[in-house]
Amino acid sequence: MDATKSASSNANWTASVDPVTKLLLILFFTLAAFCAQNLVEAGIVLVFTLALVFALPTKKSLWAMTAFSLFIIVTMVVIQGLFWPSNQTVAFHLGTIAFYQEGLKHALLLGSRILVIIFSTSFFIETTTLSENSRYFEKSGLSFKQVYVLMSVCYILPQMHRNLQKIRFAQKARGIQPAKSLWSKAKTLMPVLVPLIVKSFQEAMNRSISLQLRGFDSSVRRVPKLDRTYWQDRACHRLLAALSLVLVGVKIWEIICK
């Protein structure tokens, strides 16, 4: 009973935040992650995005994207730990192979930035729907074409994940055993990666054509009404936009001072 109430309160809390605020959260946390100069600062930003993740009602698709990104992060850690040009201090030896502190720290910093982007983006994707986003953005003054382009970019990763699930289901139907180890999964993913990306973009183009044929870009089209109210949406927009500008200014100042 308590778990049900907790899930309901999380859903109510995330539903009261408007889509633009959630997009600005992605921008703010991404900028904060790139402004972080060390692992401690990056870890603090990562903890805040993890707090957003725990508010999600379902986390299945998030863990799937995280598992794929962890493969990339582990690859970066190995490559940077061995070959980063600034490597000087040996961290540890794995047999005759030496891993260096500078490269490992740099790779972990890059990896934390990737996770921040994934976690904050997942919060937006999992707590909003296409119809809700379209209504809100059109009500805010964007044209339907602009809304469609924005939504296509935001939802391209979930679309690719759904297509990947279809490919894996087809492989199982043909009697191909699913890969168990991380290396085996990577080897099975590589041959279908390019067709997967092409198919996802092709589906987005097909949806665009079908919407044009239905007259969704007509100038006389009525904007759908919003069916919910949001908590202090304008104030949240101003606050997050101001904080993002501050982070941009900090980053520019750091670049100038170098």
PDB file of C-alpha atoms in Angstrom, residues 9-223:
ATOM      1  CA  SER A   9       3.079  10.754  -5.375  1.00  0.00           C
ATOM      2  CA  ASN A  10       6.060  10.481  -7.739  1.00  0.00           C
ATOM      3  CA  ALA A  11       3.704  10.429 -10.729  1.00  0.00           C
ATOM      4  CA  ASN A  12       1.820  13.470  -9.417  1.00  0.00           C
ATOM      5  CA  TRP A  13       5.063  15.345  -8.826  1.00  0.00           C
ATOM      6  CA  THR A  14       6.470  14.669 -12.284  1.00  0.00           C
ATOM      7  CA  ALA A  15       3.113  15.451 -13.925  1.00  0.00           C
ATOM      8  CA  SER A  16       3.075  18.919 -12.343  1.00  0.00           C
ATOM      9  CA  VAL A  17       6.342  19.870 -14.098  1.00  0.00           C
ATOM     10  CA  ASP A  18       5.813  21.211 -17.617  1.00  0.00           C
ATOM     11  CA  PRO A  19       7.713  19.867 -20.664  1.00  0.00           C
ATOM     12  CA  VAL A  20       9.778  23.039 -21.205  1.00  0.00           C
ATOM     13  CA  THR A  21      11.041  22.905 -17.618  1.00  0.00           C
ATOM     14  CA  LYS A  22      12.079  19.286 -18.165  1.00  0.00           C
ATOM     15  CA  LEU A  23      13.944  20.249 -21.347  1.00  0.00           C
ATOM     16  CA  LEU A  24      15.640  23.111 -19.509  1.00  0.00           C
ATOM     17  CA  LEU A  25      16.645  20.630 -16.808  1.00  0.00           C
ATOM     18  CA  ILE A  26      18.423  18.609 -19.506  1.00  0.00           C
ATOM     19  CA  LEU A  27      20.220  21.755 -20.678  1.00  0.00           C
ATOM     20  CA  PHE A  28      21.116  22.840 -17.136  1.00  0.00           C
ATOM     21  CA  PHE A  29      22.461  19.467 -15.991  1.00  0.00           C
ATOM     22  CA  THR A  30      24.378  18.978 -19.254  1.00  0.00           C
ATOM     23  CA  LEU A  31      26.033  22.379 -18.887  1.00  0.00           C
ATOM     24  CA  ALA A  32      26.750  21.672 -15.214  1.00  0.00           C
ATOM     25  CA  ALA A  33      28.370  18.351 -16.134  1.00  0.00           C
ATOM     26  CA  PHE A  34      30.607  20.001 -18.744  1.00  0.00           C
ATOM     27  CA  CYS A  35      31.524  22.777 -16.299  1.00  0.00           C
ATOM     28  CA  ALA A  36      32.641  20.203 -13.718  1.00  0.00           C
ATOM     29  CA  GLN A  37      36.426  20.206 -13.497  1.00  0.00           C
ATOM     30  CA  ASN A  38      36.934  17.079 -11.382  1.00  0.00           C
ATOM     31  CA  LEU A  39      35.252  13.834 -10.417  1.00  0.00           C
ATOM     32  CA  VAL A  40      33.816  15.259  -7.185  1.00  0.00           C
ATOM     33  CA  GLU A  41      31.948  18.041  -8.986  1.00  0.00           C
ATOM     34  CA  ALA A  42      30.817  15.648 -11.717  1.00  0.00           C
ATOM     35  CA  GLY A  43      29.659  13.187  -9.059  1.00  0.00           C
ATOM     36  CA  ILE A  44      27.508  15.851  -7.392  1.00  0.00           C
ATOM     37  CA  VAL A  45      25.772  16.605 -10.701  1.00  0.00           C
ATOM     38  CA  LEU A  46      25.328  12.877 -11.314  1.00  0.00           C
ATOM     39  CA  VAL A  47      23.689  12.435  -7.892  1.00  0.00           C
ATOM     40  CA  PHE A  48      21.112  15.128  -8.703  1.00  0.00           C
ATOM     41  CA  THR A  49      20.234  13.452 -11.997  1.00  0.00           C
ATOM     42  CA  LEU A  50      19.984  10.112 -10.193  1.00  0.00           C
ATOM     43  CA  ALA A  51      17.412  11.731  -7.911  1.00  0.00           C
ATOM     44  CA  LEU A  52      15.364  12.512 -11.028  1.00  0.00           C
ATOM     45  CA  VAL A  53      15.745   8.906 -12.178  1.00  0.00           C
ATOM     46  CA  PHE A  54      14.301   7.581  -8.916  1.00  0.00           C
ATOM     47  CA  ALA A  55      11.179   9.665  -9.576  1.00  0.00           C
ATOM     48  CA  LEU A  56      10.480   7.723 -12.776  1.00  0.00           C
ATOM     49  CA  PRO A  57       7.483   5.369 -12.621  1.00  0.00           C
ATOM     50  CA  THR A  58       9.217   2.784 -14.849  1.00  0.00           C
ATOM     51  CA  LYS A  59      12.954   2.359 -15.342  1.00  0.00           C
ATOM     52  CA  LYS A  60      13.199  -0.588 -17.749  1.00  0.00           C
ATOM     53  CA  SER A  61      14.102   1.429 -20.859  1.00  0.00           C
ATOM     54  CA  LEU A  62      16.460   3.596 -18.796  1.00  0.00           C
ATOM     55  CA  TRP A  63      18.492   0.589 -17.662  1.00  0.00           C
ATOM     56  CA  ALA A  64      18.691  -0.633 -21.257  1.00  0.00           C
ATOM     57  CA  MET A  65      20.162   2.698 -22.426  1.00  0.00           C
ATOM     58  CA  THR A  66      22.449   2.815 -19.382  1.00  0.00           C
ATOM     59  CA  ALA A  67      23.767  -0.689 -20.065  1.00  0.00           C
ATOM     60  CA  PHE A  68      24.699   0.284 -23.623  1.00  0.00           C
ATOM     61  CA  SER A  69      26.360   3.510 -22.443  1.00  0.00           C
ATOM     62  CA  LEU A  70      28.335   1.600 -19.801  1.00  0.00           C
ATOM     63  CA  PHE A  71      29.935  -0.435 -22.593  1.00  0.00           C
ATOM     64  CA  ILE A  72      31.052   2.832 -24.213  1.00  0.00           C
ATOM     65  CA  ILE A  73      32.298   4.194 -20.874  1.00  0.00           C
ATOM     66  CA  VAL A  74      34.297   1.031 -20.102  1.00  0.00           C
ATOM     67  CA  THR A  75      35.847   1.230 -23.571  1.00  0.00           C
ATOM     68  CA  MET A  76      36.796   4.875 -22.955  1.00  0.00           C
ATOM     69  CA  VAL A  77      38.304   4.020 -19.564  1.00  0.00           C
ATOM     70  CA  VAL A  78      40.509   1.329 -21.106  1.00  0.00           C
ATOM     71  CA  ILE A  79      41.633   3.444 -24.073  1.00  0.00           C
ATOM     72  CA  GLN A  80      42.203   6.677 -22.115  1.00  0.00           C
ATOM     73  CA  GLY A  81      43.835   4.835 -19.224  1.00  0.00           C
ATOM     74  CA  LEU A  82      46.363   3.373 -21.636  1.00  0.00           C
ATOM     75  CA  PHE A  83      46.888   5.946 -24.369  1.00  0.00           C
ATOM     76  CA  TRP A  84      45.781   9.427 -23.238  1.00  0.00           C
ATOM     77  CA  PRO A  85      48.577  11.880 -24.221  1.00  0.00           C
ATOM     78  CA  SER A  86      48.772  13.456 -20.732  1.00  0.00           C
ATOM     79  CA  ASN A  87      49.349  10.135 -18.945  1.00  0.00           C
ATOM     80  CA  GLN A  88      52.205  10.335 -16.431  1.00  0.00           C
ATOM     81  CA  THR A  89      51.301   8.689 -13.107  1.00  0.00           C
ATOM     82  CA  VAL A  90      50.796   4.925 -13.062  1.00  0.00           C
ATOM     83  CA  ALA A  91      47.600   3.951 -11.223  1.00  0.00           C
ATOM     84  CA  PHE A  92      47.949   0.161 -11.357  1.00  0.00           C
ATOM     85  CA  HIS A  93      49.271  -2.685 -13.480  1.00  0.00           C
ATOM     86  CA  LEU A  94      47.194  -5.392 -15.116  1.00  0.00           C
ATOM     87  CA  GLY A  95      49.859  -7.944 -15.865  1.00  0.00           C
ATOM     88  CA  THR A  96      52.400  -6.116 -17.981  1.00  0.00           C
ATOM     89  CA  ILE A  97      49.927  -3.371 -18.962  1.00  0.00           C
ATOM     90  CA  ALA A  98      50.044  -0.074 -17.035  1.00  0.00           C
ATOM     91  CA  PHE A  99      46.975   2.101 -16.511  1.00  0.00           C
ATOM     92  CA  TYR A 100      47.531   5.781 -15.725  1.00  0.00           C
ATOM     93  CA  GLN A 101      45.668   8.031 -13.284  1.00  0.00           C
ATOM     94  CA  GLU A 102      45.293  10.981 -15.635  1.00  0.00           C
ATOM     95  CA  GLY A 103      43.664   8.949 -18.391  1.00  0.00           C
ATOM     96  CA  LEU A 104      41.377   7.094 -15.987  1.00  0.00           C
ATOM     97  CA  LYS A 105      40.174  10.329 -14.374  1.00  0.00           C
ATOM     98  CA  HIS A 106      39.581  11.921 -17.764  1.00  0.00           C
ATOM     99  CA  ALA A 107      37.603   8.897 -18.990  1.00  0.00           C
ATOM    100  CA  LEU A 108      35.497   8.745 -15.814  1.00  0.00           C
ATOM    101  CA  LEU A 109      34.756  12.459 -16.143  1.00  0.00           C
ATOM    102  CA  LEU A 110      33.579  11.937 -19.722  1.00  0.00           C
ATOM    103  CA  GLY A 111      31.575   8.900 -18.634  1.00  0.00           C
ATOM    104  CA  SER A 112      29.813  10.847 -15.888  1.00  0.00           C
ATOM    105  CA  ARG A 113      28.801  13.456 -18.460  1.00  0.00           C
ATOM    106  CA  ILE A 114      27.312  10.762 -20.681  1.00  0.00           C
ATOM    107  CA  LEU A 115      25.315   9.354 -17.755  1.00  0.00           C
ATOM    108  CA  VAL A 116      24.074  12.819 -16.772  1.00  0.00           C
ATOM    109  CA  ILE A 117      22.733  13.378 -20.291  1.00  0.00           C
ATOM    110  CA  ILE A 118      21.088   9.933 -20.350  1.00  0.00           C
ATOM    111  CA  PHE A 119      19.491  10.283 -16.904  1.00  0.00           C
ATOM    112  CA  SER A 120      18.140  13.803 -17.462  1.00  0.00           C
ATOM    113  CA  THR A 121      16.880  12.928 -20.946  1.00  0.00           C
ATOM    114  CA  SER A 122      15.193   9.787 -19.620  1.00  0.00           C
ATOM    115  CA  PHE A 123      13.380  11.889 -17.027  1.00  0.00           C
ATOM    116  CA  PHE A 124      11.910  13.990 -19.838  1.00  0.00           C
ATOM    117  CA  ILE A 125      11.033  11.039 -22.070  1.00  0.00           C
ATOM    118  CA  GLU A 126       9.525   8.802 -19.385  1.00  0.00           C
ATOM    119  CA  THR A 127       7.427  11.489 -17.667  1.00  0.00           C
ATOM    120  CA  THR A 128       5.910  13.146 -20.739  1.00  0.00           C
ATOM    121  CA  THR A 129       3.982  11.987 -23.781  1.00  0.00           C
ATOM    122  CA  LEU A 130       4.157  13.132 -27.385  1.00  0.00           C
ATOM    123  CA  SER A 131       0.643  14.552 -27.237  1.00  0.00           C
ATOM    124  CA  GLU A 132       1.345  16.487 -24.032  1.00  0.00           C
ATOM    125  CA  ASN A 133       4.583  17.918 -25.418  1.00  0.00           C
ATOM    126  CA  SER A 134       2.989  18.876 -28.733  1.00  0.00           C
ATOM    127  CA  ARG A 135       0.098  20.652 -27.037  1.00  0.00           C
ATOM    128  CA  TYR A 136       2.309  22.563 -24.628  1.00  0.00           C
ATOM    129  CA  PHE A 137       4.893  23.658 -27.193  1.00  0.00           C
ATOM    130  CA  GLU A 138       2.238  24.732 -29.689  1.00  0.00           C
ATOM    131  CA  LYS A 139       0.465  26.635 -26.924  1.00  0.00           C
ATOM    132  CA  SER A 140       3.795  28.318 -26.135  1.00  0.00           C
ATOM    133  CA  GLY A 141       3.971  29.694 -29.695  1.00  0.00           C
ATOM    134  CA  LEU A 142       6.000  27.149 -31.662  1.00  0.00           C
ATOM    135  CA  SER A 143       4.727  26.043 -35.048  1.00  0.00           C
ATOM    136  CA  PHE A 144       3.753  22.429 -35.585  1.00  0.00           C
ATOM    137  CA  LYS A 145       6.807  21.842 -37.822  1.00  0.00           C
ATOM    138  CA  GLN A 146       9.142  23.130 -35.108  1.00  0.00           C
ATOM    139  CA  VAL A 147       7.413  20.959 -32.519  1.00  0.00           C
ATOM    140  CA  TYR A 148       7.712  17.895 -34.735  1.00  0.00           C
ATOM    141  CA  VAL A 149      11.447  18.426 -35.338  1.00  0.00           C
ATOM    142  CA  LEU A 150      12.041  18.895 -31.604  1.00  0.00           C
ATOM    143  CA  MET A 151      10.057  15.792 -30.670  1.00  0.00           C
ATOM    144  CA  SER A 152      11.773  13.707 -33.362  1.00  0.00           C
ATOM    145  CA  VAL A 153      15.173  14.588 -31.904  1.00  0.00           C
ATOM    146  CA  CYS A 154      14.093  13.904 -28.312  1.00  0.00           C
ATOM    147  CA  TYR A 155      12.479  10.562 -29.076  1.00  0.00           C
ATOM    148  CA  ILE A 156      15.019   9.165 -31.555  1.00  0.00           C
ATOM    149  CA  LEU A 157      16.785   7.060 -28.882  1.00  0.00           C
ATOM    150  CA  PRO A 158      13.581   5.369 -27.624  1.00  0.00           C
ATOM    151  CA  GLN A 159      12.641   4.704 -31.255  1.00  0.00           C
ATOM    152  CA  MET A 160      16.022   3.076 -31.869  1.00  0.00           C
ATOM    153  CA  HIS A 161      15.596   1.009 -28.708  1.00  0.00           C
ATOM    154  CA  ARG A 162      12.186  -0.247 -29.864  1.00  0.00           C
ATOM    155  CA  ASN A 163      13.623  -1.180 -33.263  1.00  0.00           C
ATOM    156  CA  LEU A 164      16.493  -2.996 -31.554  1.00  0.00           C
ATOM    157  CA  GLN A 165      14.000  -4.972 -29.481  1.00  0.00           C
ATOM    158  CA  LYS A 166      12.213  -5.994 -32.703  1.00  0.00           C
ATOM    159  CA  ILE A 167      15.509  -7.175 -34.202  1.00  0.00           C
ATOM    160  CA  ARG A 168      16.326  -9.218 -31.099  1.00  0.00           C
ATOM    161  CA  PHE A 169      12.833 -10.724 -31.086  1.00  0.00           C
ATOM    162  CA  ALA A 170      13.273 -11.715 -34.751  1.00  0.00           C
ATOM    163  CA  GLN A 171      16.649 -13.284 -33.937  1.00  0.00           C
ATOM    164  CA  LYS A 172      15.084 -15.327 -31.139  1.00  0.00           C
ATOM    165  CA  ALA A 173      12.299 -16.459 -33.486  1.00  0.00           C
ATOM    166  CA  ARG A 174      14.968 -17.752 -35.892  1.00  0.00           C
ATOM    167  CA  GLY A 175      16.604 -19.776 -33.128  1.00  0.00           C
ATOM    168  CA  ILE A 176      19.576 -17.465 -32.551  1.00  0.00           C
ATOM    169  CA  GLN A 177      20.585 -17.633 -28.894  1.00  0.00           C
ATOM    170  CA  PRO A 178      20.771 -14.224 -27.160  1.00  0.00           C
ATOM    171  CA  ALA A 179      24.252 -13.057 -26.227  1.00  0.00           C
ATOM    172  CA  LYS A 180      25.076 -13.270 -22.525  1.00  0.00           C
ATOM    173  CA  SER A 181      28.445 -11.571 -22.112  1.00  0.00           C
ATOM    174  CA  LEU A 182      28.996  -7.859 -22.704  1.00  0.00           C
ATOM    175  CA  TRP A 183      31.511  -8.550 -25.486  1.00  0.00           C
ATOM    176  CA  SER A 184      29.113 -10.920 -27.249  1.00  0.00           C
ATOM    177  CA  LYS A 185      26.324  -8.337 -27.071  1.00  0.00           C
ATOM    178  CA  ALA A 186      28.650  -5.733 -28.580  1.00  0.00           C
ATOM    179  CA  LYS A 187      29.590  -8.069 -31.455  1.00  0.00           C
ATOM    180  CA  THR A 188      25.935  -8.797 -32.233  1.00  0.00           C
ATOM    181  CA  LEU A 189      25.041  -5.098 -32.061  1.00  0.00           C
ATOM    182  CA  MET A 190      27.707  -3.794 -34.438  1.00  0.00           C
ATOM    183  CA  PRO A 191      26.349  -5.388 -37.679  1.00  0.00           C
ATOM    184  CA  VAL A 192      22.834  -3.992 -37.103  1.00  0.00           C
ATOM    185  CA  LEU A 193      23.874  -0.558 -35.821  1.00  0.00           C
ATOM    186  CA  VAL A 194      23.871   1.261 -39.178  1.00  0.00           C
ATOM    187  CA  PRO A 195      20.590  -0.311 -40.423  1.00  0.00           C
ATOM    188  CA  LEU A 196      19.084   0.498 -37.018  1.00  0.00           C
ATOM    189  CA  ILE A 197      19.947   4.195 -37.328  1.00  0.00           C
ATOM    190  CA  VAL A 198      18.797   4.356 -40.963  1.00  0.00           C
ATOM    191  CA  LYS A 199      15.481   2.668 -40.127  1.00  0.00           C
ATOM    192  CA  SER A 200      14.819   5.062 -37.225  1.00  0.00           C
ATOM    193  CA  PHE A 201      15.388   8.131 -39.406  1.00  0.00           C
ATOM    194  CA  GLN A 202      13.322   6.612 -42.202  1.00  0.00           C
ATOM    195  CA  GLU A 203      10.407   6.080 -39.819  1.00  0.00           C
ATOM    196  CA  ALA A 204      10.665   9.709 -38.706  1.00  0.00           C
ATOM    197  CA  MET A 205      10.531  10.859 -42.348  1.00  0.00           C
ATOM    198  CA  ASN A 206       7.530   8.621 -43.047  1.00  0.00           C
ATOM    199  CA  ARG A 207       5.673  10.069 -40.060  1.00  0.00           C
ATOM    200  CA  SER A 208       6.445  13.574 -41.289  1.00  0.00           C
ATOM    201  CA  ILE A 209       5.028  12.804 -44.747  1.00  0.00           C
ATOM    202  CA  SER A 210       1.869  11.244 -43.311  1.00  0.00           C
ATOM    203  CA  LEU A 211       1.296  14.247 -41.044  1.00  0.00           C
ATOM    204  CA  GLN A 212       1.670  16.637 -43.979  1.00  0.00           C
ATOM    205  CA  LEU A 213      -0.858  14.623 -45.995  1.00  0.00           C
ATOM    206  CA  ARG A 214      -3.314  14.897 -43.115  1.00  0.00           C
ATOM    207  CA  GLY A 215      -2.966  18.680 -43.062  1.00  0.00           C
ATOM    208  CA  PHE A 216      -1.288  19.011 -39.670  1.00  0.00           C
ATOM    209  CA  ASP A 217       0.838  21.903 -40.962  1.00  0.00           C
ATOM    210  CA  SER A 218      -2.183  23.866 -42.166  1.00  0.00           C
ATOM    211  CA  SER A 219      -2.355  27.513 -41.090  1.00  0.00           C
ATOM    212  CA  VAL A 220      -6.028  27.134 -40.142  1.00  0.00           C
ATOM    213  CA  ARG A 221      -5.386  24.152 -37.885  1.00  0.00           C
ATOM    214  CA  ARG A 222      -6.663  24.633 -34.340  1.00  0.00           C
ATOM    215  CA  VAL A 223      -4.117  24.252 -31.547  1.00  0.00           C
TER     216      VAL A 223
END
